[in-house]
PDB file of C-alpha atoms in Angstrom:
ATOM      1  CA  MET A  58      82.402 128.177 113.775  1.00 58.00           C
ATOM      2  CA  SER A  59      79.858 127.736 116.615  1.00 66.00           C
ATOM      3  CA  SER A  60      80.636 124.263 117.858  1.00 75.00           C
ATOM      4  CA  SER A  61      83.533 121.721 118.855  1.00 84.00           C
ATOM      5  CA  VAL A  62      85.589 120.714 116.078  1.00 89.00           C
ATOM      6  CA  TYR A  63      85.982 116.903 115.293  1.00 86.00           C
ATOM      7  CA  ARG A  64      88.711 116.804 112.774  1.00 88.00           C
ATOM      8  CA  ILE A  65      90.751 118.698 110.401  1.00 90.00           C
ATOM      9  CA  ALA A  66      92.355 117.837 107.079  1.00 90.00           C
ATOM     10  CA  TRP A  67      94.897 119.801 104.798  1.00 89.00           C
ATOM     11  CA  ALA A  68      94.391 119.758 101.089  1.00 88.00           C
ATOM     12  CA  HIS A  69      97.480 118.971  98.849  1.00 84.00           C
ATOM     13  CA  PRO A  70      99.916 121.872  98.688  1.00 82.00           C
ATOM     14  CA  GLU A  71      99.528 122.368  94.969  1.00 80.00           C
ATOM     15  CA  PHE A  72      96.023 123.680  95.711  1.00 83.00           C
ATOM     16  CA  GLY A  73      97.315 126.344  98.086  1.00 83.00           C
ATOM     17  CA  GLN A  74      96.984 126.642 101.837  1.00 87.00           C
ATOM     18  CA  ILE A  75      93.638 124.938 102.289  1.00 89.00           C
ATOM     19  CA  LEU A  76      92.234 122.957 105.124  1.00 91.00           C
ATOM     20  CA  ALA A  77      88.655 121.681 105.992  1.00 92.00           C
ATOM     21  CA  THR A  78      87.251 121.207 109.493  1.00 94.00           C
ATOM     22  CA  CYS A  79      84.085 119.441 110.641  1.00 92.00           C
ATOM     23  CA  SER A  80      82.082 120.000 113.822  1.00 91.00           C
ATOM     24  CA  LEU A  81      79.001 119.103 115.950  1.00 89.00           C
ATOM     25  CA  ASP A  82      77.004 121.769 114.399  1.00 91.00           C
ATOM     26  CA  HIS A  83      76.255 119.705 111.281  1.00 91.00           C
ATOM     27  CA  THR A  84      78.788 121.733 109.030  1.00 91.00           C
ATOM     28  CA  ALA A  85      82.048 121.204 107.289  1.00 91.00           C
ATOM     29  CA  ILE A  86      83.973 124.390 106.603  1.00 91.00           C
ATOM     30  CA  ILE A  87      86.596 125.111 104.174  1.00 90.00           C
ATOM     31  CA  TRP A  88      89.419 127.477 105.070  1.00 90.00           C
ATOM     32  CA  LYS A  89      92.022 129.447 103.169  1.00 88.00           C
ATOM     33  CA  GLU A  90      95.100 131.284 104.110  1.00 88.00           C
ATOM     34  CA  THR A  91      95.143 134.796 102.631  1.00 85.00           C
ATOM     35  CA  VAL A  92      97.539 137.675 102.790  1.00 84.00           C
ATOM     36  CA  LYS A  93      96.011 140.934 104.321  1.00 83.00           C
ATOM     37  CA  ASP A  94      96.871 144.458 103.088  1.00 83.00           C
ATOM     38  CA  ASN A  95      99.547 144.857 105.786  1.00 85.00           C
ATOM     39  CA  GLY A  96     101.311 141.700 104.696  1.00 81.00           C
ATOM     40  CA  SER A  97     100.190 139.556 107.543  1.00 86.00           C
ATOM     41  CA  LEU A  98      98.589 136.084 107.007  1.00 87.00           C
ATOM     42  CA  GLN A  99      95.037 135.299 108.034  1.00 89.00           C
ATOM     43  CA  TRP A 100      92.846 132.103 107.718  1.00 90.00           C
ATOM     44  CA  ASP A 101      89.336 132.905 106.429  1.00 88.00           C
ATOM     45  CA  ALA A 102      86.267 130.617 106.159  1.00 87.00           C
ATOM     46  CA  GLN A 103      85.728 130.344 102.387  1.00 83.00           C
ATOM     47  CA  LEU A 104      82.777 128.044 102.333  1.00 85.00           C
ATOM     48  CA  THR A 105      80.489 126.186 104.785  1.00 88.00           C
ATOM     49  CA  LEU A 106      78.878 122.865 103.721  1.00 89.00           C
ATOM     50  CA  LYS A 107      75.430 122.341 105.465  1.00 87.00           C
ATOM     51  CA  ASP A 108      74.117 119.187 103.885  1.00 87.00           C
ATOM     52  CA  SER A 109      74.198 117.003 106.988  1.00 89.00           C
ATOM     53  CA  ARG A 110      71.454 117.035 109.564  1.00 89.00           C
ATOM     54  CA  THR A 111      73.705 115.409 112.320  1.00 92.00           C
ATOM     55  CA  ALA A 112      77.216 116.129 113.335  1.00 92.00           C
ATOM     56  CA  VAL A 113      79.918 115.804 110.675  1.00 92.00           C
ATOM     57  CA  THR A 114      82.481 113.496 112.257  1.00 90.00           C
ATOM     58  CA  SER A 115      85.356 113.323 109.671  1.00 88.00           C
ATOM     59  CA  VAL A 116      86.721 115.182 106.621  1.00 92.00           C
ATOM     60  CA  GLN A 117      89.268 114.061 104.149  1.00 89.00           C
ATOM     61  CA  PHE A 118      90.676 115.436 100.852  1.00 90.00           C
ATOM     62  CA  ALA A 119      91.170 113.009  98.024  1.00 87.00           C
ATOM     63  CA  PRO A 120      94.786 112.093  96.703  1.00 81.00           C
ATOM     64  CA  HIS A 121      95.640 115.254  94.721  1.00 79.00           C
ATOM     65  CA  TRP A 122      95.776 113.321  91.211  1.00 76.00           C
ATOM     66  CA  MET A 123      91.897 113.127  91.461  1.00 80.00           C
ATOM     67  CA  GLY A 124      91.692 116.904  91.749  1.00 81.00           C
ATOM     68  CA  LEU A 125      90.280 118.949  94.453  1.00 84.00           C
ATOM     69  CA  MET A 126      87.716 116.518  96.147  1.00 87.00           C
ATOM     70  CA  LEU A 127      86.587 116.416  99.699  1.00 90.00           C
ATOM     71  CA  ALA A 128      84.817 113.558 101.366  1.00 91.00           C
ATOM     72  CA  THR A 129      82.757 113.933 104.681  1.00 92.00           C
ATOM     73  CA  CYS A 130      81.041 111.391 106.855  1.00 91.00           C
ATOM     74  CA  SER A 131      78.374 112.115 109.647  1.00 92.00           C
ATOM     75  CA  ALA A 132      76.601 110.596 112.542  1.00 90.00           C
ATOM     76  CA  ASP A 133      73.584 109.689 110.384  1.00 88.00           C
ATOM     77  CA  GLY A 134      75.760 107.358 108.369  1.00 88.00           C
ATOM     78  CA  GLY A 135      76.033 109.697 105.418  1.00 89.00           C
ATOM     79  CA  VAL A 136      79.135 109.907 103.251  1.00 91.00           C
ATOM     80  CA  ARG A 137      79.293 112.917 100.952  1.00 90.00           C
ATOM     81  CA  VAL A 138      81.816 113.710  98.296  1.00 91.00           C
ATOM     82  CA  TYR A 139      82.403 117.289  97.122  1.00 90.00           C
ATOM     83  CA  GLN A 140      84.267 118.333  94.073  1.00 84.00           C
ATOM     84  CA  ALA A 141      85.527 121.852  93.102  1.00 75.00           C
ATOM     85  CA  ALA A 142      84.129 123.034  89.842  1.00 62.00           C
ATOM     86  CA  ASN A 143      87.283 125.357  89.454  1.00 60.00           C
ATOM     87  CA  TRP A 144      90.556 124.008  90.696  1.00 46.00           C
ATOM     88  CA  LEU A 145      91.498 127.577  91.850  1.00 51.00           C
ATOM     89  CA  PHE A 146      88.824 127.027  94.535  1.00 51.00           C
ATOM     90  CA  PRO A 147      86.591 127.355  96.466  1.00 53.00           C
ATOM     91  CA  GLU A 148      84.071 129.790  95.049  1.00 59.00           C
ATOM     92  CA  GLN A 149      82.278 126.780  93.262  1.00 65.00           C
ATOM     93  CA  ILE A 150      81.963 123.335  94.760  1.00 71.00           C
ATOM     94  CA  GLU A 151      79.144 120.717  94.329  1.00 73.00           C
ATOM     95  CA  GLN A 152      78.211 117.418  96.113  1.00 76.00           C
ATOM     96  CA  THR A 153      78.876 114.801  93.464  1.00 78.00           C
ATOM     97  CA  HIS A 154      78.148 111.498  95.406  1.00 82.00           C
ATOM     98  CA  MET A 155      76.028 110.532  98.441  1.00 82.00           C
ATOM     99  CA  VAL A 156      76.174 107.162 100.244  1.00 85.00           C
ATOM    100  CA  ILE A 157      74.036 106.203 103.141  1.00 83.00           C
ATOM    101  CA  CYS A 158      75.397 103.605 105.635  1.00 83.00           C
ATOM    102  CA  ASP A 159      73.285 101.696 108.088  1.00 79.00           C
ATOM    103  CA  LEU A 160      75.335 102.771 111.198  1.00 81.00           C
ATOM    104  CA  PRO A 161      76.708 106.192 112.524  1.00 86.00           C
ATOM    105  CA  LEU A 162      80.150 106.914 111.021  1.00 85.00           C
ATOM    106  CA  SER A 163      83.101 108.331 113.142  1.00 81.00           C
ATOM    107  CA  CYS A 164      85.987 108.533 110.487  1.00 80.00           C
ATOM    108  CA  LEU A 165      86.779 107.834 106.788  1.00 83.00           C
ATOM    109  CA  SER A 166      89.986 107.660 104.781  1.00 76.00           C
ATOM    110  CA  TRP A 167      90.823 107.513 100.971  1.00 80.00           C
ATOM    111  CA  ASN A 168      92.801 104.704  99.600  1.00 66.00           C
ATOM    112  CA  PRO A 169      95.797 106.387  97.819  1.00 62.00           C
ATOM    113  CA  THR A 170      97.819 104.297  95.488  1.00 63.00           C
ATOM    114  CA  GLY A 171     101.339 103.177  96.026  1.00 64.00           C
ATOM    115  CA  LYS A 172     101.972 102.259  92.414  1.00 68.00           C
ATOM    116  CA  VAL A 173     103.987 104.013  89.781  1.00 74.00           C
ATOM    117  CA  PHE A 174     103.283 103.011  86.128  1.00 74.00           C
ATOM    118  CA  ILE A 175     105.836 103.409  83.318  1.00 74.00           C
ATOM    119  CA  LEU A 176     104.351 104.339  79.887  1.00 71.00           C
ATOM    120  CA  GLU A 177     106.158 104.176  76.631  1.00 71.00           C
ATOM    121  CA  TYR A 178     105.184 106.033  73.244  1.00 68.00           C
ATOM    122  CA  GLU A 179     105.467 103.754  70.242  1.00 73.00           C
ATOM    123  CA  ARG A 180     105.965 105.875  67.087  1.00 75.00           C
ATOM    124  CA  GLU A 181     104.837 103.078  64.861  1.00 77.00           C
ATOM    125  CA  THR A 182     101.531 102.977  66.297  1.00 76.00           C
ATOM    126  CA  ARG A 183     101.374 106.487  67.869  1.00 74.00           C
ATOM    127  CA  HIS A 184     100.150 105.106  70.957  1.00 71.00           C
ATOM    128  CA  TRP A 185     100.990 105.168  74.625  1.00 71.00           C
ATOM    129  CA  SER A 186     101.262 101.785  76.261  1.00 69.00           C
ATOM    130  CA  LYS A 187     101.976 100.549  79.802  1.00 70.00           C
ATOM    131  CA  THR A 188     105.136  98.703  79.803  1.00 71.00           C
ATOM    132  CA  GLU A 189     106.089  98.390  83.585  1.00 72.00           C
ATOM    133  CA  THR A 190     104.648  98.884  87.005  1.00 77.00           C
ATOM    134  CA  VAL A 191     106.693  99.810  90.009  1.00 77.00           C
ATOM    135  CA  ASP A 192     104.955  97.822  92.477  1.00 72.00           C
ATOM    136  CA  MET A 193     107.720  97.726  95.349  1.00 73.00           C
ATOM    137  CA  LEU A 194     105.920 100.583  97.139  1.00 75.00           C
ATOM    138  CA  ASN A 195     103.285 100.188 100.068  1.00 75.00           C
ATOM    139  CA  GLU A 196     102.889 104.125 100.721  1.00 79.00           C
ATOM    140  CA  PRO A 197     101.332 106.856  98.634  1.00 80.00           C
ATOM    141  CA  VAL A 198     103.269 108.407  96.025  1.00 81.00           C
ATOM    142  CA  HIS A 199     103.295 112.024  95.984  1.00 80.00           C
ATOM    143  CA  ASP A 200     105.780 112.992  93.181  1.00 83.00           C
ATOM    144  CA  ILE A 201     107.940 111.381  90.454  1.00 84.00           C
ATOM    145  CA  ALA A 202     110.879 112.835  88.288  1.00 88.00           C
ATOM    146  CA  PHE A 203     112.938 111.146  85.567  1.00 87.00           C
ATOM    147  CA  CYS A 204     116.566 111.903  85.559  1.00 88.00           C
ATOM    148  CA  PRO A 205     117.542 113.825  82.388  1.00 83.00           C
ATOM    149  CA  THR A 206     120.171 111.556  81.359  1.00 74.00           C
ATOM    150  CA  LEU A 207     121.270 110.622  77.552  1.00 59.00           C
ATOM    151  CA  ASP A 208     121.754 107.067  78.460  1.00 66.00           C
ATOM    152  CA  SER A 209     119.293 105.049  76.103  1.00 66.00           C
ATOM    153  CA  ASP A 210     119.665 101.721  77.870  1.00 76.00           C
ATOM    154  CA  SER A 211     118.737 102.822  81.312  1.00 80.00           C
ATOM    155  CA  THR A 212     117.236 105.840  83.384  1.00 84.00           C
ATOM    156  CA  ILE A 213     116.775 106.764  87.157  1.00 88.00           C
ATOM    157  CA  LEU A 214     113.486 107.582  88.397  1.00 89.00           C
ATOM    158  CA  ALA A 215     113.105 109.522  91.784  1.00 90.00           C
ATOM    159  CA  ILE A 216     109.973 108.837  93.745  1.00 89.00           C
ATOM    160  CA  ALA A 217     108.589 110.935  96.457  1.00 88.00           C
ATOM    161  CA  THR A 218     106.674 108.725  99.239  1.00 87.00           C
ATOM    162  CA  THR A 219     107.313 108.220 102.880  1.00 87.00           C
ATOM    163  CA  GLY A 220     110.902 109.134 102.174  1.00 87.00           C
ATOM    164  CA  VAL A 221     112.939 109.228  99.052  1.00 90.00           C
ATOM    165  CA  ARG A 222     113.568 106.313  96.753  1.00 89.00           C
ATOM    166  CA  LEU A 223     115.608 106.256  93.638  1.00 91.00           C
ATOM    167  CA  VAL A 224     115.111 103.273  91.257  1.00 89.00           C
ATOM    168  CA  THR A 225     117.051 102.458  88.000  1.00 87.00           C
ATOM    169  CA  LEU A 226     115.106 101.247  84.876  1.00 84.00           C
ATOM    170  CA  LYS A 227     117.447  99.195  82.769  1.00 84.00           C
ATOM    171  CA  TYR A 228     116.033  98.320  79.120  1.00 78.00           C
ATOM    172  CA  VAL A 229     115.849  94.479  78.725  1.00 76.00           C
ATOM    173  CA  GLN A 230     117.161  93.707  75.236  1.00 65.00           C
ATOM    174  CA  ASP A 231     115.960  90.189  75.355  1.00 56.00           C
ATOM    175  CA  GLU A 232     112.235  90.596  75.226  1.00 54.00           C
ATOM    176  CA  THR A 233     111.789  86.868  76.077  1.00 54.00           C
ATOM    177  CA  ALA A 234     112.623  87.726  79.714  1.00 49.00           C
ATOM    178  CA  CYS A 235     109.441  87.540  81.723  1.00 50.00           C
ATOM    179  CA  GLY A 236     108.121  88.859  84.983  1.00 50.00           C
ATOM    180  CA  ASP A 237     105.400  87.723  86.986  1.00 48.00           C
ATOM    181  CA  SER A 238     102.680  89.214  84.488  1.00 47.00           C
ATOM    182  CA  GLY A 239     104.137  88.583  81.014  1.00 46.00           C
ATOM    183  CA  PRO A 240     106.892  90.222  79.081  1.00 48.00           C
ATOM    184  CA  LYS A 241     109.279  92.576  81.026  1.00 51.00           C
ATOM    185  CA  ARG A 242     110.613  95.445  79.314  1.00 72.00           C
ATOM    186  CA  PHE A 243     112.662  96.906  82.055  1.00 78.00           C
ATOM    187  CA  TYR A 244     114.741  95.634  84.960  1.00 82.00           C
ATOM    188  CA  ILE A 245     113.877  97.743  88.134  1.00 85.00           C
ATOM    189  CA  GLU A 246     116.492  97.976  90.851  1.00 86.00           C
ATOM    190  CA  THR A 247     116.574 100.224  93.941  1.00 86.00           C
ATOM    191  CA  LEU A 248     119.478 102.647  94.162  1.00 85.00           C
ATOM    192  CA  LEU A 249     118.544 104.762  97.328  1.00 85.00           C
ATOM    193  CA  GLU A 250     115.719 104.351  99.972  1.00 86.00           C
ATOM    194  CA  PHE A 251     115.765 107.137 102.633  1.00 86.00           C
ATOM    195  CA  ARG A 252     113.269 107.597 105.427  1.00 83.00           C
ATOM    196  CA  ASN A 253     113.040 110.005 108.275  1.00 79.00           C
ATOM    197  CA  GLY A 254     110.381 108.363 110.542  1.00 76.00           C
ATOM    198  CA  ASP A 255     107.004 108.937 109.109  1.00 76.00           C
ATOM    199  CA  SER A 256     107.797 112.205 107.289  1.00 83.00           C
ATOM    200  CA  GLN A 257     106.295 112.646 103.822  1.00 87.00           C
ATOM    201  CA  ILE A 258     108.531 113.811 100.964  1.00 90.00           C
ATOM    202  CA  TRP A 259     106.301 115.925  98.707  1.00 86.00           C
ATOM    203  CA  ARG A 260     108.550 117.077  95.891  1.00 87.00           C
ATOM    204  CA  VAL A 261     111.550 115.698  94.074  1.00 90.00           C
ATOM    205  CA  SER A 262     113.543 117.609  91.239  1.00 91.00           C
ATOM    206  CA  TRP A 263     116.648 117.046  89.211  1.00 91.00           C
ATOM    207  CA  ASN A 264     119.304 119.472  88.191  1.00 92.00           C
ATOM    208  CA  ILE A 265     119.520 120.186  84.361  1.00 86.00           C
ATOM    209  CA  ILE A 266     122.305 117.611  83.908  1.00 88.00           C
ATOM    210  CA  GLY A 267     120.882 114.765  86.250  1.00 89.00           C
ATOM    211  CA  THR A 268     123.704 114.750  88.623  1.00 91.00           C
ATOM    212  CA  ILE A 269     121.916 116.191  91.753  1.00 94.00           C
ATOM    213  CA  LEU A 270     118.427 115.485  93.125  1.00 94.00           C
ATOM    214  CA  ALA A 271     116.466 117.873  95.414  1.00 94.00           C
ATOM    215  CA  SER A 272     113.842 116.691  97.696  1.00 93.00           C
ATOM    216  CA  SER A 273     111.429 118.557 100.157  1.00 91.00           C
ATOM    217  CA  GLY A 274     109.114 117.243 102.714  1.00 88.00           C
ATOM    218  CA  ASP A 275     106.843 118.052 105.827  1.00 87.00           C
ATOM    219  CA  ASP A 276     109.833 117.766 108.126  1.00 88.00           C
ATOM    220  CA  ASN A 277     110.494 121.280 106.830  1.00 88.00           C
ATOM    221  CA  SER A 278     113.875 120.076 105.313  1.00 90.00           C
ATOM    222  CA  ILE A 279     115.322 120.423 101.785  1.00 92.00           C
ATOM    223  CA  ARG A 280     117.976 117.850 100.884  1.00 93.00           C
ATOM    224  CA  LEU A 281     120.354 117.474  97.822  1.00 95.00           C
ATOM    225  CA  TRP A 282     121.370 113.964  96.762  1.00 93.00           C
ATOM    226  CA  LYS A 283     124.381 112.986  94.680  1.00 93.00           C
ATOM    227  CA  ALA A 284     126.145 109.713  93.673  1.00 90.00           C
ATOM    228  CA  ASN A 285     129.719 109.162  94.505  1.00 90.00           C
ATOM    229  CA  PHE A 286     132.355 107.543  92.165  1.00 86.00           C
ATOM    230  CA  MET A 287     130.981 104.124  93.276  1.00 85.00           C
ATOM    231  CA  GLU A 288     127.443 105.209  92.167  1.00 82.00           C
ATOM    232  CA  ASN A 289     126.357 105.077  95.803  1.00 88.00           C
ATOM    233  CA  TRP A 290     123.724 107.950  96.382  1.00 88.00           C
ATOM    234  CA  LYS A 291     124.194 110.039  99.546  1.00 90.00           C
ATOM    235  CA  CYS A 292     122.698 113.142 101.012  1.00 91.00           C
ATOM    236  CA  ILE A 293     125.264 116.035 100.381  1.00 93.00           C
ATOM    237  CA  PHE A 294     123.266 118.961 101.731  1.00 93.00           C
ATOM    238  CA  GLU A 295     120.425 119.576 104.262  1.00 93.00           C
ATOM    239  CA  MET A 296     118.596 122.817 105.016  1.00 92.00           C
ATOM    240  CA  LYS A 297     116.154 123.116 107.853  1.00 89.00           C
ATOM    241  CA  ILE A 298     113.559 125.710 107.077  1.00 82.00           C
ATOM    242  CA  ASP A 299     112.290 127.670 110.193  1.00 77.00           C
ATOM    243  CA  VAL A 300     108.412 127.939 109.585  1.00 64.00           C
ATOM    244  CA  SER A 301     108.164 130.348 112.300  1.00 58.00           C
ATOM    245  CA  ASP A 302     109.935 133.111 110.228  1.00 49.00           C
ATOM    246  CA  ASP A 303     107.764 135.596 108.446  1.00 42.00           C
ATOM    247  CA  PRO A 304     107.415 135.132 104.799  1.00 38.00           C
ATOM    248  CA  ILE A 305     109.869 136.733 102.610  1.00 33.00           C
TER     249      ILE A 305
END
């Protein structure tokens, strides 16, 4: 890197410890954290993108469900989208899209969805169909997990977003019940909504019997959630991870 850095962007954790930088020297660089022979960690430049003829002013990774994609914009009005040919990254990457705008560009942002779609498999037709949309969310959704319950009339869905949200999906026996967009198969109700400022929750996971939910987020905390006898969900355990500790 031979020039001032404009911006940095982290890839989704499922792709590993990867970040991108852009700078005045017309380049965007992909960096990856690697483990040296002595066990120490080191950030290495894996790939340098040199397609721009002017300063690269912003970089952003796409939402993880789109795969490992990176968008850049530059002072000449160019927007470039790169996609990794191999999700293990980053030996092979190619420019898949190029858009030229009339004005110099200083920043860009992907539009992550805040919707969760419920699909149901119909044995008679052997076809998956969308039965419901959880549209009460305005923030990006990072992870979802159904509670492993044996109740055939309802289930609980955990959603990781800007906080933790638990919703119950109750099967509507009367199929004449309608929502805003036609027949409504499920009645959706919020059981828990927890926020810790703007911290993002990245993962949610249930125990095998569906009584305890675990969540982890970028506030370096792991939390366990459980319902009491009144079916009110509360945090029963919180552990703060010291990221300054050496990896085990």
